[in-house]
Tab-separated table of C-alpha atoms in Angstrom:
chain	number	residue	atom	x	y	z
A	9	UNK	CA	-5.757	11.254	-11.825
A	10	UNK	CA	-6.175	7.785	-10.420
A	11	UNK	CA	-8.846	6.928	-7.924
A	12	UNK	CA	-9.806	3.774	-6.042
A	13	UNK	CA	-13.176	3.452	-4.327
A	14	UNK	CA	-14.073	0.846	-1.743
A	15	UNK	CA	-17.680	1.430	-0.732
A	16	UNK	CA	-17.896	-1.144	2.066
A	17	UNK	CA	-16.399	0.196	5.307
A	18	UNK	CA	-17.104	-3.121	7.017
A	19	UNK	CA	-18.167	-6.619	6.017
A	20	UNK	CA	-19.152	-9.671	8.034
A	21	UNK	CA	-18.979	-13.291	6.916
A	22	UNK	CA	-19.519	-16.645	8.523
A	23	UNK	CA	-16.547	-18.967	8.743
A	24	UNK	CA	-16.238	-21.271	5.683
A	25	UNK	CA	-18.443	-19.040	3.534
A	26	UNK	CA	-17.284	-16.922	0.593
A	27	UNK	CA	-17.200	-13.128	0.671
A	28	UNK	CA	-16.737	-10.456	-1.999
A	29	UNK	CA	-15.025	-7.157	-1.263
A	30	UNK	CA	-15.850	-4.441	-3.765
A	31	UNK	CA	-13.405	-2.175	-5.540
A	32	UNK	CA	-13.934	0.262	-8.386
A	33	UNK	CA	-11.243	2.347	-9.989
A	34	UNK	CA	-10.745	5.242	-12.330
A	35	UNK	CA	-7.744	5.966	-14.524
A	36	UNK	CA	-6.949	7.294	-17.964
A	37	UNK	CA	-3.791	5.185	-18.282
A	38	UNK	CA	-4.128	2.252	-20.706
A	39	UNK	CA	-1.679	0.067	-18.779
A	40	UNK	CA	-2.204	-0.445	-15.078
A	41	UNK	CA	-2.113	-3.063	-12.371
A	42	UNK	CA	-4.627	-3.752	-9.635
A	43	UNK	CA	-3.546	-5.139	-6.270
A	44	UNK	CA	-5.153	-6.279	-3.066
A	45	UNK	CA	-3.409	-6.049	0.284
A	46	UNK	CA	-4.368	-7.420	3.679
A	47	UNK	CA	-3.607	-5.546	6.883
A	48	UNK	CA	-4.217	-7.611	10.020
A	49	UNK	CA	-4.501	-6.013	13.445
A	50	UNK	CA	-0.726	-6.398	13.863
A	51	UNK	CA	-0.353	-3.680	11.223
A	52	UNK	CA	1.786	-5.153	8.458
A	53	UNK	CA	0.730	-4.869	4.809
A	54	UNK	CA	0.533	-8.248	3.058
A	55	UNK	CA	0.312	-8.495	-0.732
A	56	UNK	CA	-2.453	-10.905	-1.787
A	57	UNK	CA	-3.129	-10.792	-5.500
A	58	UNK	CA	-2.415	-8.888	-8.719
A	59	UNK	CA	-4.394	-8.312	-11.925
A	60	UNK	CA	-2.962	-6.615	-15.005
A	61	UNK	CA	-5.127	-4.416	-17.200
A	62	UNK	CA	-4.363	-6.535	-20.260
A	63	UNK	CA	-4.843	-9.886	-18.558
A	64	UNK	CA	-7.617	-11.878	-20.209
A	65	UNK	CA	-8.240	-14.159	-17.254
A	66	UNK	CA	-9.120	-13.339	-13.684
A	67	UNK	CA	-6.236	-13.767	-11.256
A	68	UNK	CA	-6.349	-16.459	-8.592
A	69	UNK	CA	-4.056	-17.155	-5.630
A	70	UNK	CA	-5.212	-20.012	-3.435
A	71	UNK	CA	-8.455	-18.945	-1.762
A	72	UNK	CA	-8.242	-15.472	-3.272
A	73	UNK	CA	-9.577	-14.569	-6.673
A	74	UNK	CA	-10.036	-11.263	-8.389
A	75	UNK	CA	-13.250	-10.640	-10.317
A	76	UNK	CA	-11.968	-8.195	-12.951
A	77	UNK	CA	-14.558	-6.404	-15.067
A	78	UNK	CA	-12.639	-3.908	-17.154
A	79	UNK	CA	-15.624	-2.232	-18.806
A	80	UNK	CA	-17.152	-1.571	-15.396
A	81	UNK	CA	-13.751	-0.611	-13.934
A	82	UNK	CA	-14.198	-2.994	-11.065
A	83	UNK	CA	-11.749	-5.383	-9.414
A	84	UNK	CA	-13.550	-7.190	-6.623
A	85	UNK	CA	-11.720	-9.573	-4.298
A	86	UNK	CA	-13.389	-12.892	-3.616
A	87	UNK	CA	-12.269	-14.892	-0.594
A	88	UNK	CA	-13.546	-18.454	-0.604
A	89	UNK	CA	-13.951	-20.648	2.478
A	90	UNK	CA	-13.349	-17.808	4.943
A	91	UNK	CA	-11.191	-18.488	7.965
A	92	UNK	CA	-10.980	-16.671	11.289
A	93	UNK	CA	-7.499	-15.518	10.298
A	94	UNK	CA	-8.983	-13.635	7.352
A	95	UNK	CA	-10.343	-11.001	9.739
A	96	UNK	CA	-8.411	-7.877	8.765
A	97	UNK	CA	-8.507	-4.631	6.812
A	98	UNK	CA	-8.329	-5.145	3.046
A	99	UNK	CA	-7.047	-2.520	0.639
A	100	UNK	CA	-7.526	-2.320	-3.089
A	101	UNK	CA	-4.763	-0.451	-4.903
A	102	UNK	CA	-3.763	0.530	-8.436
A	103	UNK	CA	-0.481	1.258	-10.124
A	104	UNK	CA	0.170	2.719	-13.562
A	105	UNK	CA	3.184	2.263	-15.762
A	106	UNK	CA	3.517	5.862	-16.782
A	107	UNK	CA	2.023	9.303	-16.881
A	108	UNK	CA	1.914	11.544	-13.837
A	109	UNK	CA	1.189	8.563	-11.585
A	110	UNK	CA	4.562	7.003	-12.394
A	111	UNK	CA	5.220	4.168	-10.004
A	112	UNK	CA	2.764	5.365	-7.401
A	113	UNK	CA	0.380	2.920	-5.743
A	114	UNK	CA	-3.011	4.546	-5.172
A	115	UNK	CA	-5.026	3.001	-2.338
A	116	UNK	CA	-8.689	2.828	-1.536
A	117	UNK	CA	-10.039	3.559	1.945
A	118	UNK	CA	-10.119	-0.093	2.926
A	119	UNK	CA	-12.758	-2.592	4.050
A	120	UNK	CA	-12.692	-4.209	7.476
A	121	UNK	CA	-13.626	-7.872	7.192
A	122	UNK	CA	-14.802	-9.756	10.257
A	123	UNK	CA	-15.140	-13.522	10.094
A	124	UNK	CA	-17.559	-15.023	12.609
A	125	UNK	CA	-17.150	-18.586	13.895
B	15	UNK	CA	15.285	-13.095	4.160
B	16	UNK	CA	14.829	-9.612	5.697
B	17	UNK	CA	12.866	-7.874	2.883
B	18	UNK	CA	12.072	-4.285	3.891
B	19	UNK	CA	13.292	-3.276	7.341
B	20	UNK	CA	12.033	-0.162	9.098
B	21	UNK	CA	13.291	1.308	12.328
B	22	UNK	CA	12.156	2.334	14.855
B	23	UNK	CA	8.807	0.588	15.356
B	24	UNK	CA	7.532	3.254	17.721
B	25	UNK	CA	8.590	6.847	18.336
B	26	UNK	CA	7.300	9.743	20.404
B	27	UNK	CA	8.497	13.250	19.549
B	28	UNK	CA	7.831	16.690	20.923
B	29	UNK	CA	6.686	19.426	18.569
B	30	UNK	CA	9.686	20.943	16.803
B	31	UNK	CA	12.003	17.979	17.191
B	32	UNK	CA	13.560	16.335	14.175
B	33	UNK	CA	14.214	12.681	13.502
B	34	UNK	CA	14.955	10.179	10.758
B	35	UNK	CA	12.952	7.059	10.022
B	36	UNK	CA	15.208	4.389	8.588
B	37	UNK	CA	14.312	2.050	5.739
B	38	UNK	CA	16.485	-0.614	4.154
B	39	UNK	CA	15.736	-3.340	1.636
B	40	UNK	CA	17.898	-6.282	0.625
B	41	UNK	CA	16.050	-7.282	-2.551
B	42	UNK	CA	17.973	-4.979	-4.936
B	43	UNK	CA	14.747	-3.140	-5.640
B	44	UNK	CA	14.905	-0.131	-7.921
B	45	UNK	CA	11.843	1.642	-6.529
B	46	UNK	CA	11.378	2.773	-2.923
B	47	UNK	CA	8.696	4.909	-1.351
B	48	UNK	CA	7.265	6.251	1.878
B	49	UNK	CA	3.572	6.258	2.764
B	50	UNK	CA	1.667	7.511	5.744
B	51	UNK	CA	-1.500	5.856	6.968
B	52	UNK	CA	-4.155	7.868	8.771
B	53	UNK	CA	-7.629	6.715	9.884
B	54	UNK	CA	-10.216	7.287	7.177
B	55	UNK	CA	-7.624	8.441	4.639
B	56	UNK	CA	-5.992	5.220	3.540
B	57	UNK	CA	-2.319	5.318	2.584
B	58	UNK	CA	-0.874	8.429	1.014
B	59	UNK	CA	2.437	8.740	-0.792
B	60	UNK	CA	4.977	11.094	0.787
B	61	UNK	CA	8.101	10.677	-1.358
B	62	UNK	CA	9.456	8.096	-3.739
B	63	UNK	CA	12.674	7.147	-5.518
B	64	UNK	CA	13.148	5.345	-8.828
B	65	UNK	CA	16.840	4.671	-8.198
B	66	UNK	CA	19.911	5.784	-6.303
B	67	UNK	CA	20.346	9.542	-6.497
B	68	UNK	CA	16.783	10.144	-7.746
B	69	UNK	CA	13.883	11.228	-5.530
B	70	UNK	CA	10.580	12.942	-6.115
B	71	UNK	CA	7.571	14.197	-4.182
B	72	UNK	CA	4.345	12.329	-3.684
B	73	UNK	CA	0.961	13.603	-2.531
B	74	UNK	CA	1.912	14.870	0.919
B	75	UNK	CA	5.618	15.842	0.912
B	76	UNK	CA	5.532	18.954	3.114
B	77	UNK	CA	7.576	18.628	6.287
B	78	UNK	CA	9.544	15.626	5.054
B	79	UNK	CA	12.851	15.133	3.260
B	80	UNK	CA	14.343	12.039	1.667
B	81	UNK	CA	17.584	10.996	0.033
B	82	UNK	CA	18.700	7.878	-1.815
B	83	UNK	CA	22.460	7.567	-1.723
B	84	UNK	CA	22.411	3.774	-2.132
B	85	UNK	CA	20.030	1.278	-3.707
B	86	UNK	CA	19.361	-0.281	-0.315
B	87	UNK	CA	18.532	2.700	1.904
B	88	UNK	CA	15.815	5.330	1.774
B	89	UNK	CA	15.590	7.360	5.012
B	90	UNK	CA	12.728	9.760	5.730
B	91	UNK	CA	13.554	12.896	7.693
B	92	UNK	CA	11.064	14.922	9.684
B	93	UNK	CA	12.515	18.405	9.813
B	94	UNK	CA	10.432	19.949	12.605
B	95	UNK	CA	7.785	17.571	13.907
B	96	UNK	CA	4.179	18.736	14.175
B	97	UNK	CA	1.150	17.021	15.745
B	98	UNK	CA	-0.302	16.665	12.222
B	99	UNK	CA	2.539	14.245	11.471
B	100	UNK	CA	1.247	11.772	14.041
B	101	UNK	CA	0.670	8.727	11.871
B	102	UNK	CA	1.841	5.269	10.912
B	103	UNK	CA	4.626	5.390	8.338
B	104	UNK	CA	5.350	2.631	5.866
B	105	UNK	CA	8.349	2.181	3.655
B	106	UNK	CA	7.727	0.098	0.533
B	107	UNK	CA	9.827	-1.100	-2.382
B	108	UNK	CA	9.400	-2.868	-5.685
B	109	UNK	CA	11.644	-4.377	-8.310
B	110	UNK	CA	10.594	-2.010	-11.036
B	111	UNK	CA	9.151	1.469	-11.238
B	112	UNK	CA	8.577	1.407	-14.968
B	113	UNK	CA	5.906	-1.245	-15.107
B	114	UNK	CA	2.546	-1.589	-13.454
B	115	UNK	CA	2.888	-5.234	-12.460
B	116	UNK	CA	5.395	-4.976	-9.612
B	117	UNK	CA	3.730	-5.304	-6.213
B	118	UNK	CA	5.065	-3.118	-3.448
B	119	UNK	CA	6.694	-4.932	-0.545
B	120	UNK	CA	6.083	-3.139	2.723
B	121	UNK	CA	8.055	-2.787	5.904
B	122	UNK	CA	6.273	-3.359	9.210
B	123	UNK	CA	5.636	0.313	9.806
B	124	UNK	CA	6.655	2.992	12.303
B	125	UNK	CA	4.041	4.390	14.661
B	126	UNK	CA	4.929	8.031	15.305
B	127	UNK	CA	3.285	10.254	17.884
B	128	UNK	CA	4.037	13.973	18.048
B	129	UNK	CA	2.959	15.730	21.239
């Protein structure tokens, strides 16, 4: 079975500073993808970044980067130069290509990020 | 560029009533799914479909039915609403169900309250 763990219920960061949101995962599938989503207070789910299990380099998308450590089964999201608009709930999620988790996206519990001015 | 469209945005039901949450996508996505989001429990998969005519159960399927008669539409039916079904419901789709690298694209959600 797949499992995603986000151990930080809430995080605070000062505007313009960097912040790391933790995510660890567990799966027996050899091929999987790791995703981060942002959910602002308006409620929509916004896809941020993707990392494949076979990717050699860490994924980056603008101010977002994913610190992927496969041996530790961690996929932490790093947000650089935080902005007030980054205040939201952030979800880590995993998807496998096969097995009993076929197609399903497994989510963590989420981390609420608050950016202070 | 509509993406994934869910209706309604809000709904209040009485216990025992039935209703259908609508979901449509215009991206020709093969894979569609329904999630519910509850405080402290993250998002949980209700049902999913890997193509027209094919559906399967997720983690929490009881009390819900789905069908997939077209590629575009994937309605979720509540057969007899219960207070435990009070939640926010998300429809999500992706291009492929056979690979792990397709992100899910989400609708804006339906907030359902059952009294």
